[in-house]
PDB file of C-alpha atoms in Angstrom:
ATOM      1  CA  UNK A   1       0.100  -0.144   0.103  1.00 84.00           C
ATOM      2  CA  UNK A   2       0.765   3.457  -0.299  1.00 90.00           C
ATOM      3  CA  UNK A   3       3.255   5.206   2.537  1.00 94.00           C
ATOM      4  CA  UNK A   4       3.569   8.837   2.911  1.00 97.00           C
ATOM      5  CA  UNK A   5       6.441  10.387   4.829  1.00 97.00           C
ATOM      6  CA  UNK A   6       6.238  14.190   5.861  1.00 98.00           C
ATOM      7  CA  UNK A   7       8.814  16.451   7.624  1.00 97.00           C
ATOM      8  CA  UNK A   8       9.855  18.212   9.378  1.00 97.00           C
ATOM      9  CA  UNK A   9       7.561  17.370  11.993  1.00 97.00           C
ATOM     10  CA  UNK A  10       8.108  20.778  13.677  1.00 98.00           C
ATOM     11  CA  UNK A  11       8.820  23.739  12.356  1.00 98.00           C
ATOM     12  CA  UNK A  12       8.833  27.647  13.709  1.00 98.00           C
ATOM     13  CA  UNK A  13       9.368  30.689  11.339  1.00 98.00           C
ATOM     14  CA  UNK A  14       9.428  34.648  11.926  1.00 98.00           C
ATOM     15  CA  UNK A  15       6.227  36.141  10.567  1.00 98.00           C
ATOM     16  CA  UNK A  16       6.670  37.465   7.034  1.00 97.00           C
ATOM     17  CA  UNK A  17       8.983  34.594   6.098  1.00 98.00           C
ATOM     18  CA  UNK A  18       8.436  31.618   4.122  1.00 98.00           C
ATOM     19  CA  UNK A  19       7.430  27.738   5.316  1.00 98.00           C
ATOM     20  CA  UNK A  20       8.279  24.717   3.431  1.00 98.00           C
ATOM     21  CA  UNK A  21       7.075  21.327   4.060  1.00 98.00           C
ATOM     22  CA  UNK A  22       8.001  18.124   2.220  1.00 98.00           C
ATOM     23  CA  UNK A  23       6.552  15.002   1.562  1.00 98.00           C
ATOM     24  CA  UNK A  24       7.265  11.587  -0.435  1.00 98.00           C
ATOM     25  CA  UNK A  25       5.055   8.893  -1.465  1.00 97.00           C
ATOM     26  CA  UNK A  26       5.882   5.339  -2.265  1.00 96.00           C
ATOM     27  CA  UNK A  27       2.985   4.043  -4.940  1.00 93.00           C
ATOM     28  CA  UNK A  28       4.050   5.504  -8.440  1.00 92.00           C
ATOM     29  CA  UNK A  29       0.017   5.296  -9.140  1.00 91.00           C
ATOM     30  CA  UNK A  30      -0.932   7.982  -6.896  1.00 93.00           C
ATOM     31  CA  UNK A  31      -1.960  10.881  -8.791  1.00 91.00           C
ATOM     32  CA  UNK A  32      -3.918  13.381  -6.358  1.00 92.00           C
ATOM     33  CA  UNK A  33      -1.727  15.176  -3.719  1.00 95.00           C
ATOM     34  CA  UNK A  34      -4.034  17.468  -1.357  1.00 95.00           C
ATOM     35  CA  UNK A  35      -2.691  19.404   1.463  1.00 97.00           C
ATOM     36  CA  UNK A  36      -4.661  19.629   4.519  1.00 98.00           C
ATOM     37  CA  UNK A  37      -4.570  22.373   7.805  1.00 98.00           C
ATOM     38  CA  UNK A  38      -5.866  21.093  11.145  1.00 97.00           C
ATOM     39  CA  UNK A  39      -6.519  23.628  13.881  1.00 95.00           C
ATOM     40  CA  UNK A  40      -6.851  22.369  17.426  1.00 90.00           C
ATOM     41  CA  UNK A  41     -10.076  20.854  18.069  1.00 87.00           C
ATOM     42  CA  UNK A  42     -11.291  20.898  14.359  1.00 90.00           C
ATOM     43  CA  UNK A  43     -11.201  18.533  11.591  1.00 93.00           C
ATOM     44  CA  UNK A  44      -8.657  18.958   8.581  1.00 96.00           C
ATOM     45  CA  UNK A  45      -9.332  21.705   5.896  1.00 96.00           C
ATOM     46  CA  UNK A  46      -8.436  21.386   2.367  1.00 95.00           C
ATOM     47  CA  UNK A  47      -6.029  23.955   1.658  1.00 97.00           C
ATOM     48  CA  UNK A  48      -5.150  23.386  -1.814  1.00 96.00           C
ATOM     49  CA  UNK A  49      -4.143  20.361  -3.965  1.00 93.00           C
ATOM     50  CA  UNK A  50      -2.481  19.075  -7.104  1.00 93.00           C
ATOM     51  CA  UNK A  51      -2.688  16.216  -9.685  1.00 90.00           C
ATOM     52  CA  UNK A  52      -0.068  14.392 -11.065  1.00 87.00           C
ATOM     53  CA  UNK A  53      -0.436  16.450 -14.580  1.00 85.00           C
ATOM     54  CA  UNK A  54       0.599  19.488 -13.150  1.00 85.00           C
ATOM     55  CA  UNK A  55       4.003  20.307 -11.775  1.00 91.00           C
ATOM     56  CA  UNK A  56       2.971  23.340  -9.516  1.00 94.00           C
ATOM     57  CA  UNK A  57      -0.259  25.040  -8.077  1.00 94.00           C
ATOM     58  CA  UNK A  58      -0.725  28.648  -6.300  1.00 96.00           C
ATOM     59  CA  UNK A  59      -3.481  29.990  -4.731  1.00 94.00           C
ATOM     60  CA  UNK A  60      -2.497  33.455  -3.302  1.00 96.00           C
ATOM     61  CA  UNK A  61       0.072  32.772  -0.611  1.00 97.00           C
ATOM     62  CA  UNK A  62       0.425  29.189  -0.887  1.00 98.00           C
ATOM     63  CA  UNK A  63       1.736  27.095  -3.726  1.00 98.00           C
ATOM     64  CA  UNK A  64       2.468  23.129  -3.869  1.00 97.00           C
ATOM     65  CA  UNK A  65       5.073  21.600  -6.183  1.00 97.00           C
ATOM     66  CA  UNK A  66       4.984  17.914  -7.508  1.00 96.00           C
ATOM     67  CA  UNK A  67       8.062  15.825  -8.863  1.00 95.00           C
ATOM     68  CA  UNK A  68       6.549  12.392  -9.986  1.00 93.00           C
ATOM     69  CA  UNK A  69       9.874  11.578 -10.973  1.00 94.00           C
ATOM     70  CA  UNK A  70      11.652  11.817  -7.387  1.00 95.00           C
ATOM     71  CA  UNK A  71       7.578  10.864  -6.211  1.00 96.00           C
ATOM     72  CA  UNK A  72       7.926  14.061  -3.700  1.00 95.00           C
ATOM     73  CA  UNK A  73       5.926  17.604  -3.352  1.00 97.00           C
ATOM     74  CA  UNK A  74       5.688  20.133  -1.304  1.00 98.00           C
ATOM     75  CA  UNK A  75       4.008  23.228   0.542  1.00 98.00           C
ATOM     76  CA  UNK A  76       5.191  26.501  -0.108  1.00 98.00           C
ATOM     77  CA  UNK A  77       3.753  29.328   2.373  1.00 98.00           C
ATOM     78  CA  UNK A  78       5.127  33.212   1.635  1.00 97.00           C
ATOM     79  CA  UNK A  79       4.432  35.627   3.601  1.00 98.00           C
ATOM     80  CA  UNK A  80       3.651  33.928   6.568  1.00 98.00           C
ATOM     81  CA  UNK A  81       0.957  35.090   9.335  1.00 97.00           C
ATOM     82  CA  UNK A  82      -0.094  34.015  12.682  1.00 96.00           C
ATOM     83  CA  UNK A  83      -3.175  32.448  11.542  1.00 96.00           C
ATOM     84  CA  UNK A  84      -1.203  30.483   9.510  1.00 97.00           C
ATOM     85  CA  UNK A  85       0.081  28.691  12.845  1.00 98.00           C
ATOM     86  CA  UNK A  86      -1.515  24.792  12.849  1.00 98.00           C
ATOM     87  CA  UNK A  87      -0.762  21.136  11.981  1.00 98.00           C
ATOM     88  CA  UNK A  88      -0.517  20.762   8.402  1.00 98.00           C
ATOM     89  CA  UNK A  89      -0.437  16.984   6.708  1.00 98.00           C
ATOM     90  CA  UNK A  90       0.125  15.875   3.244  1.00 98.00           C
ATOM     91  CA  UNK A  91      -1.778  13.143   1.624  1.00 97.00           C
ATOM     92  CA  UNK A  92      -1.852  10.885  -1.508  1.00 95.00           C
ATOM     93  CA  UNK A  93      -4.475   9.058  -3.207  1.00 92.00           C
ATOM     94  CA  UNK A  94      -5.198   7.572  -7.140  1.00 83.00           C
ATOM     95  CA  UNK A  95      -8.482   8.094  -9.305  1.00 74.00           C
ATOM     96  CA  UNK A  96     -10.387   5.081  -8.376  1.00 68.00           C
ATOM     97  CA  UNK A  97      -9.268   4.451  -4.920  1.00 69.00           C
ATOM     98  CA  UNK A  98      -9.779   7.606  -3.406  1.00 78.00           C
ATOM     99  CA  UNK A  99      -8.926   6.548   0.408  1.00 89.00           C
ATOM    100  CA  UNK A 100      -6.470   9.328   1.336  1.00 94.00           C
ATOM    101  CA  UNK A 101      -3.092   8.018   2.769  1.00 95.00           C
ATOM    102  CA  UNK A 102      -1.823  10.826   5.365  1.00 97.00           C
ATOM    103  CA  UNK A 103       1.878  11.888   6.460  1.00 97.00           C
ATOM    104  CA  UNK A 104       2.439  12.156   9.965  1.00 96.00           C
ATOM    105  CA  UNK A 105       1.892  16.259  10.242  1.00 97.00           C
ATOM    106  CA  UNK A 106       4.233  19.246  10.655  1.00 98.00           C
ATOM    107  CA  UNK A 107       2.805  21.483  13.216  1.00 98.00           C
ATOM    108  CA  UNK A 108       3.948  25.076  12.067  1.00 98.00           C
ATOM    109  CA  UNK A 109       4.515  27.933  14.663  1.00 98.00           C
ATOM    110  CA  UNK A 110       4.571  31.502  13.200  1.00 97.00           C
ATOM    111  CA  UNK A 111       6.759  33.745  15.630  1.00 96.00           C
ATOM    112  CA  UNK A 112       5.212  37.066  15.925  1.00 93.00           C
TER     113      UNK A 112
ATOM    114  CA  UNK B   1     -23.556  26.051   7.979  1.00 56.00           C
ATOM    115  CA  UNK B   2     -23.606  23.117   4.889  1.00 79.00           C
ATOM    116  CA  UNK B   3     -20.368  21.400   5.846  1.00 93.00           C
ATOM    117  CA  UNK B   4     -20.022  17.669   7.237  1.00 96.00           C
ATOM    118  CA  UNK B   5     -21.515  17.546  10.783  1.00 97.00           C
ATOM    119  CA  UNK B   6     -20.793  14.493  13.304  1.00 98.00           C
ATOM    120  CA  UNK B   7     -22.449  13.821  16.897  1.00 97.00           C
ATOM    121  CA  UNK B   8     -21.302  13.365  19.304  1.00 97.00           C
ATOM    122  CA  UNK B   9     -18.249  15.723  19.545  1.00 97.00           C
ATOM    123  CA  UNK B  10     -17.185  14.009  22.222  1.00 97.00           C
ATOM    124  CA  UNK B  11     -18.053  10.569  24.242  1.00 98.00           C
ATOM    125  CA  UNK B  12     -16.565   9.243  27.388  1.00 98.00           C
ATOM    126  CA  UNK B  13     -17.164   5.435  27.814  1.00 98.00           C
ATOM    127  CA  UNK B  14     -16.115   2.843  30.046  1.00 97.00           C
ATOM    128  CA  UNK B  15     -14.242  -0.432  28.393  1.00 97.00           C
ATOM    129  CA  UNK B  16     -16.508  -3.049  27.309  1.00 97.00           C
ATOM    130  CA  UNK B  17     -19.580  -0.807  26.417  1.00 98.00           C
ATOM    131  CA  UNK B  18     -20.606  -0.122  23.004  1.00 98.00           C
ATOM    132  CA  UNK B  19     -20.603   3.642  21.250  1.00 98.00           C
ATOM    133  CA  UNK B  20     -22.172   4.669  18.029  1.00 98.00           C
ATOM    134  CA  UNK B  21     -21.358   7.682  16.128  1.00 98.00           C
ATOM    135  CA  UNK B  22     -23.076   9.848  13.646  1.00 98.00           C
ATOM    136  CA  UNK B  23     -21.967  11.524  10.405  1.00 98.00           C
ATOM    137  CA  UNK B  24     -24.168  14.021   8.123  1.00 97.00           C
ATOM    138  CA  UNK B  25     -22.117  14.779   5.002  1.00 96.00           C
ATOM    139  CA  UNK B  26     -22.181  17.773   2.398  1.00 94.00           C
ATOM    140  CA  UNK B  27     -25.943  17.438   0.898  1.00 91.00           C
ATOM    141  CA  UNK B  28     -25.698  15.628  -2.631  1.00 85.00           C
ATOM    142  CA  UNK B  29     -21.974  14.250  -1.763  1.00 90.00           C
ATOM    143  CA  UNK B  30     -22.578  10.300  -2.697  1.00 90.00           C
ATOM    144  CA  UNK B  31     -19.242   9.209  -0.931  1.00 92.00           C
ATOM    145  CA  UNK B  32     -18.778   9.238   2.333  1.00 95.00           C
ATOM    146  CA  UNK B  33     -15.211   8.140   4.285  1.00 96.00           C
ATOM    147  CA  UNK B  34     -14.428   7.478   7.914  1.00 97.00           C
ATOM    148  CA  UNK B  35     -11.202   7.985   9.192  1.00 97.00           C
ATOM    149  CA  UNK B  36      -9.401   7.603  12.697  1.00 97.00           C
ATOM    150  CA  UNK B  37      -6.729   9.915  13.836  1.00 96.00           C
ATOM    151  CA  UNK B  38      -4.532   9.346  17.131  1.00 95.00           C
ATOM    152  CA  UNK B  39      -2.779  11.834  18.954  1.00 91.00           C
ATOM    153  CA  UNK B  40       0.273  13.304  16.691  1.00 89.00           C
ATOM    154  CA  UNK B  41      -0.816  10.831  13.600  1.00 93.00           C
ATOM    155  CA  UNK B  42      -2.482  11.822  10.729  1.00 95.00           C
ATOM    156  CA  UNK B  43      -5.958  10.218   9.541  1.00 96.00           C
ATOM    157  CA  UNK B  44      -5.948   6.647   9.060  1.00 96.00           C
ATOM    158  CA  UNK B  45      -8.511   5.206   6.556  1.00 95.00           C
ATOM    159  CA  UNK B  46     -11.059   3.219   7.990  1.00 96.00           C
ATOM    160  CA  UNK B  47     -13.951   2.523   5.510  1.00 95.00           C
ATOM    161  CA  UNK B  48     -15.742   4.385   2.772  1.00 94.00           C
ATOM    162  CA  UNK B  49     -19.269   4.494   0.936  1.00 94.00           C
ATOM    163  CA  UNK B  50     -20.621   5.448  -2.247  1.00 92.00           C
ATOM    164  CA  UNK B  51     -24.075   5.957  -1.652  1.00 92.00           C
ATOM    165  CA  UNK B  52     -25.259   2.878   0.572  1.00 93.00           C
ATOM    166  CA  UNK B  53     -22.769   0.488  -0.986  1.00 94.00           C
ATOM    167  CA  UNK B  54     -19.620   0.133   1.414  1.00 93.00           C
ATOM    168  CA  UNK B  55     -17.181  -0.442  -1.125  1.00 91.00           C
ATOM    169  CA  UNK B  56     -13.779  -0.731   1.154  1.00 90.00           C
ATOM    170  CA  UNK B  57     -12.636  -1.668   4.652  1.00 92.00           C
ATOM    171  CA  UNK B  58      -9.260  -1.156   5.864  1.00 91.00           C
ATOM    172  CA  UNK B  59      -7.688  -3.896   7.896  1.00 87.00           C
ATOM    173  CA  UNK B  60      -7.788  -1.459  10.960  1.00 80.00           C
ATOM    174  CA  UNK B  61     -11.417  -2.131  11.142  1.00 84.00           C
ATOM    175  CA  UNK B  62     -11.755  -5.154  13.312  1.00 88.00           C
ATOM    176  CA  UNK B  63     -14.802  -7.222  13.472  1.00 92.00           C
ATOM    177  CA  UNK B  64     -15.619  -4.808  16.406  1.00 96.00           C
ATOM    178  CA  UNK B  65     -16.487  -1.915  14.187  1.00 96.00           C
ATOM    179  CA  UNK B  66     -19.142  -1.869  12.026  1.00 96.00           C
ATOM    180  CA  UNK B  67     -20.337   1.040   9.512  1.00 96.00           C
ATOM    181  CA  UNK B  68     -23.569   1.820   7.790  1.00 96.00           C
ATOM    182  CA  UNK B  69     -25.321   4.669   5.552  1.00 96.00           C
ATOM    183  CA  UNK B  70     -28.608   2.969   5.040  1.00 91.00           C
ATOM    184  CA  UNK B  71     -30.137   5.379   2.981  1.00 87.00           C
ATOM    185  CA  UNK B  72     -27.227   6.849   0.933  1.00 85.00           C
ATOM    186  CA  UNK B  73     -27.186  10.073   3.114  1.00 91.00           C
ATOM    187  CA  UNK B  74     -25.932   9.841   6.788  1.00 96.00           C
ATOM    188  CA  UNK B  75     -23.716   7.473   8.297  1.00 98.00           C
ATOM    189  CA  UNK B  76     -23.016   5.616  11.699  1.00 98.00           C
ATOM    190  CA  UNK B  77     -20.220   3.970  12.727  1.00 98.00           C
ATOM    191  CA  UNK B  78     -20.259   1.455  15.911  1.00 97.00           C
ATOM    192  CA  UNK B  79     -17.564   0.346  18.347  1.00 97.00           C
ATOM    193  CA  UNK B  80     -18.888  -2.661  20.224  1.00 97.00           C
ATOM    194  CA  UNK B  81     -16.936  -3.805  23.481  1.00 97.00           C
ATOM    195  CA  UNK B  82     -14.709  -0.846  23.342  1.00 97.00           C
ATOM    196  CA  UNK B  83     -11.222  -1.291  24.335  1.00 96.00           C
ATOM    197  CA  UNK B  84      -8.685   1.620  25.842  1.00 96.00           C
ATOM    198  CA  UNK B  85      -6.868   1.189  22.102  1.00 95.00           C
ATOM    199  CA  UNK B  86     -10.293   2.734  20.501  1.00 96.00           C
ATOM    200  CA  UNK B  87      -9.406   6.030  22.048  1.00 97.00           C
ATOM    201  CA  UNK B  88      -8.986   8.466  19.255  1.00 97.00           C
ATOM    202  CA  UNK B  89     -10.487  11.044  16.973  1.00 97.00           C
ATOM    203  CA  UNK B  90     -12.812   9.830  14.571  1.00 98.00           C
ATOM    204  CA  UNK B  91     -13.173  12.022  11.654  1.00 98.00           C
ATOM    205  CA  UNK B  92     -15.905  11.750   8.485  1.00 98.00           C
ATOM    206  CA  UNK B  93     -15.468  13.327   5.359  1.00 96.00           C
ATOM    207  CA  UNK B  94     -17.782  13.465   2.145  1.00 94.00           C
ATOM    208  CA  UNK B  95     -16.765  14.047  -1.719  1.00 91.00           C
ATOM    209  CA  UNK B  96     -19.155  14.412  -4.841  1.00 86.00           C
ATOM    210  CA  UNK B  97     -17.213  11.585  -6.866  1.00 75.00           C
ATOM    211  CA  UNK B  98     -19.373  11.895  -9.640  1.00 66.00           C
ATOM    212  CA  UNK B  99     -17.737  15.170 -10.694  1.00 59.00           C
ATOM    213  CA  UNK B 100     -14.438  13.387 -11.074  1.00 62.00           C
ATOM    214  CA  UNK B 101     -13.184  14.790  -7.843  1.00 69.00           C
ATOM    215  CA  UNK B 102     -10.875  13.611  -5.099  1.00 78.00           C
ATOM    216  CA  UNK B 103     -11.819  16.475  -2.704  1.00 88.00           C
ATOM    217  CA  UNK B 104     -12.985  15.152   0.735  1.00 92.00           C
ATOM    218  CA  UNK B 105     -14.376  17.563   3.216  1.00 94.00           C
ATOM    219  CA  UNK B 106     -13.941  16.547   6.944  1.00 96.00           C
ATOM    220  CA  UNK B 107     -16.484  16.893   9.877  1.00 97.00           C
ATOM    221  CA  UNK B 108     -15.200  18.642  13.162  1.00 96.00           C
ATOM    222  CA  UNK B 109     -14.744  14.617  14.528  1.00 97.00           C
ATOM    223  CA  UNK B 110     -15.964  12.901  17.341  1.00 98.00           C
ATOM    224  CA  UNK B 111     -13.178  12.222  20.265  1.00 97.00           C
ATOM    225  CA  UNK B 112     -13.592   9.282  21.921  1.00 98.00           C
ATOM    226  CA  UNK B 113     -11.951   8.371  25.263  1.00 98.00           C
ATOM    227  CA  UNK B 114     -11.999   4.764  26.805  1.00 98.00           C
ATOM    228  CA  UNK B 115     -11.665   4.758  30.591  1.00 96.00           C
TER     229      UNK B 115
END
């Protein structure tokens, strides 16, 4: 089955700086890669996703890149703000079997 | 609010008791998923439904766990003879699969504590 590794497990950045979280996956059949943000006491919230036919996707301060050859994808947050503090999860799945396999999460702390 | 809702939000039970959780998906979403999340870990897939049909169950889902989605709308997850290892957050998600979208929208979860 699919295995997703995520790092770092914790990340602290100064407000206004950029944050990068990286994930690798094992199953070359995976073709959908979402990123979720989870705040304390809440369920995961989808913030951005990318499909395998695209190398990069951007939505305002958030971007995701995918390298299919190396089987890794990354989340980039620019101009970080205190409200970006949360736990971020990457995940992978493939069309026809949409169960998500999640990474172990990154606790991001934005230092004012 | 038209998001995924779960009930109850918190449940404390004694070992050996049965518990049942409910999930109401986003209206017209035909797929419904259950995940389990333990502290410091990402969610782990348990099972999912397309309409009322249960299409896949994880090996994590022992015979003490059963899930239903009788009319293709809300779903229930029952745990019989609870064990302390069942303590976790149980998350429900839904998606509108016919659009070809993989986007899964999660509810707030039910936190189970087994004493």
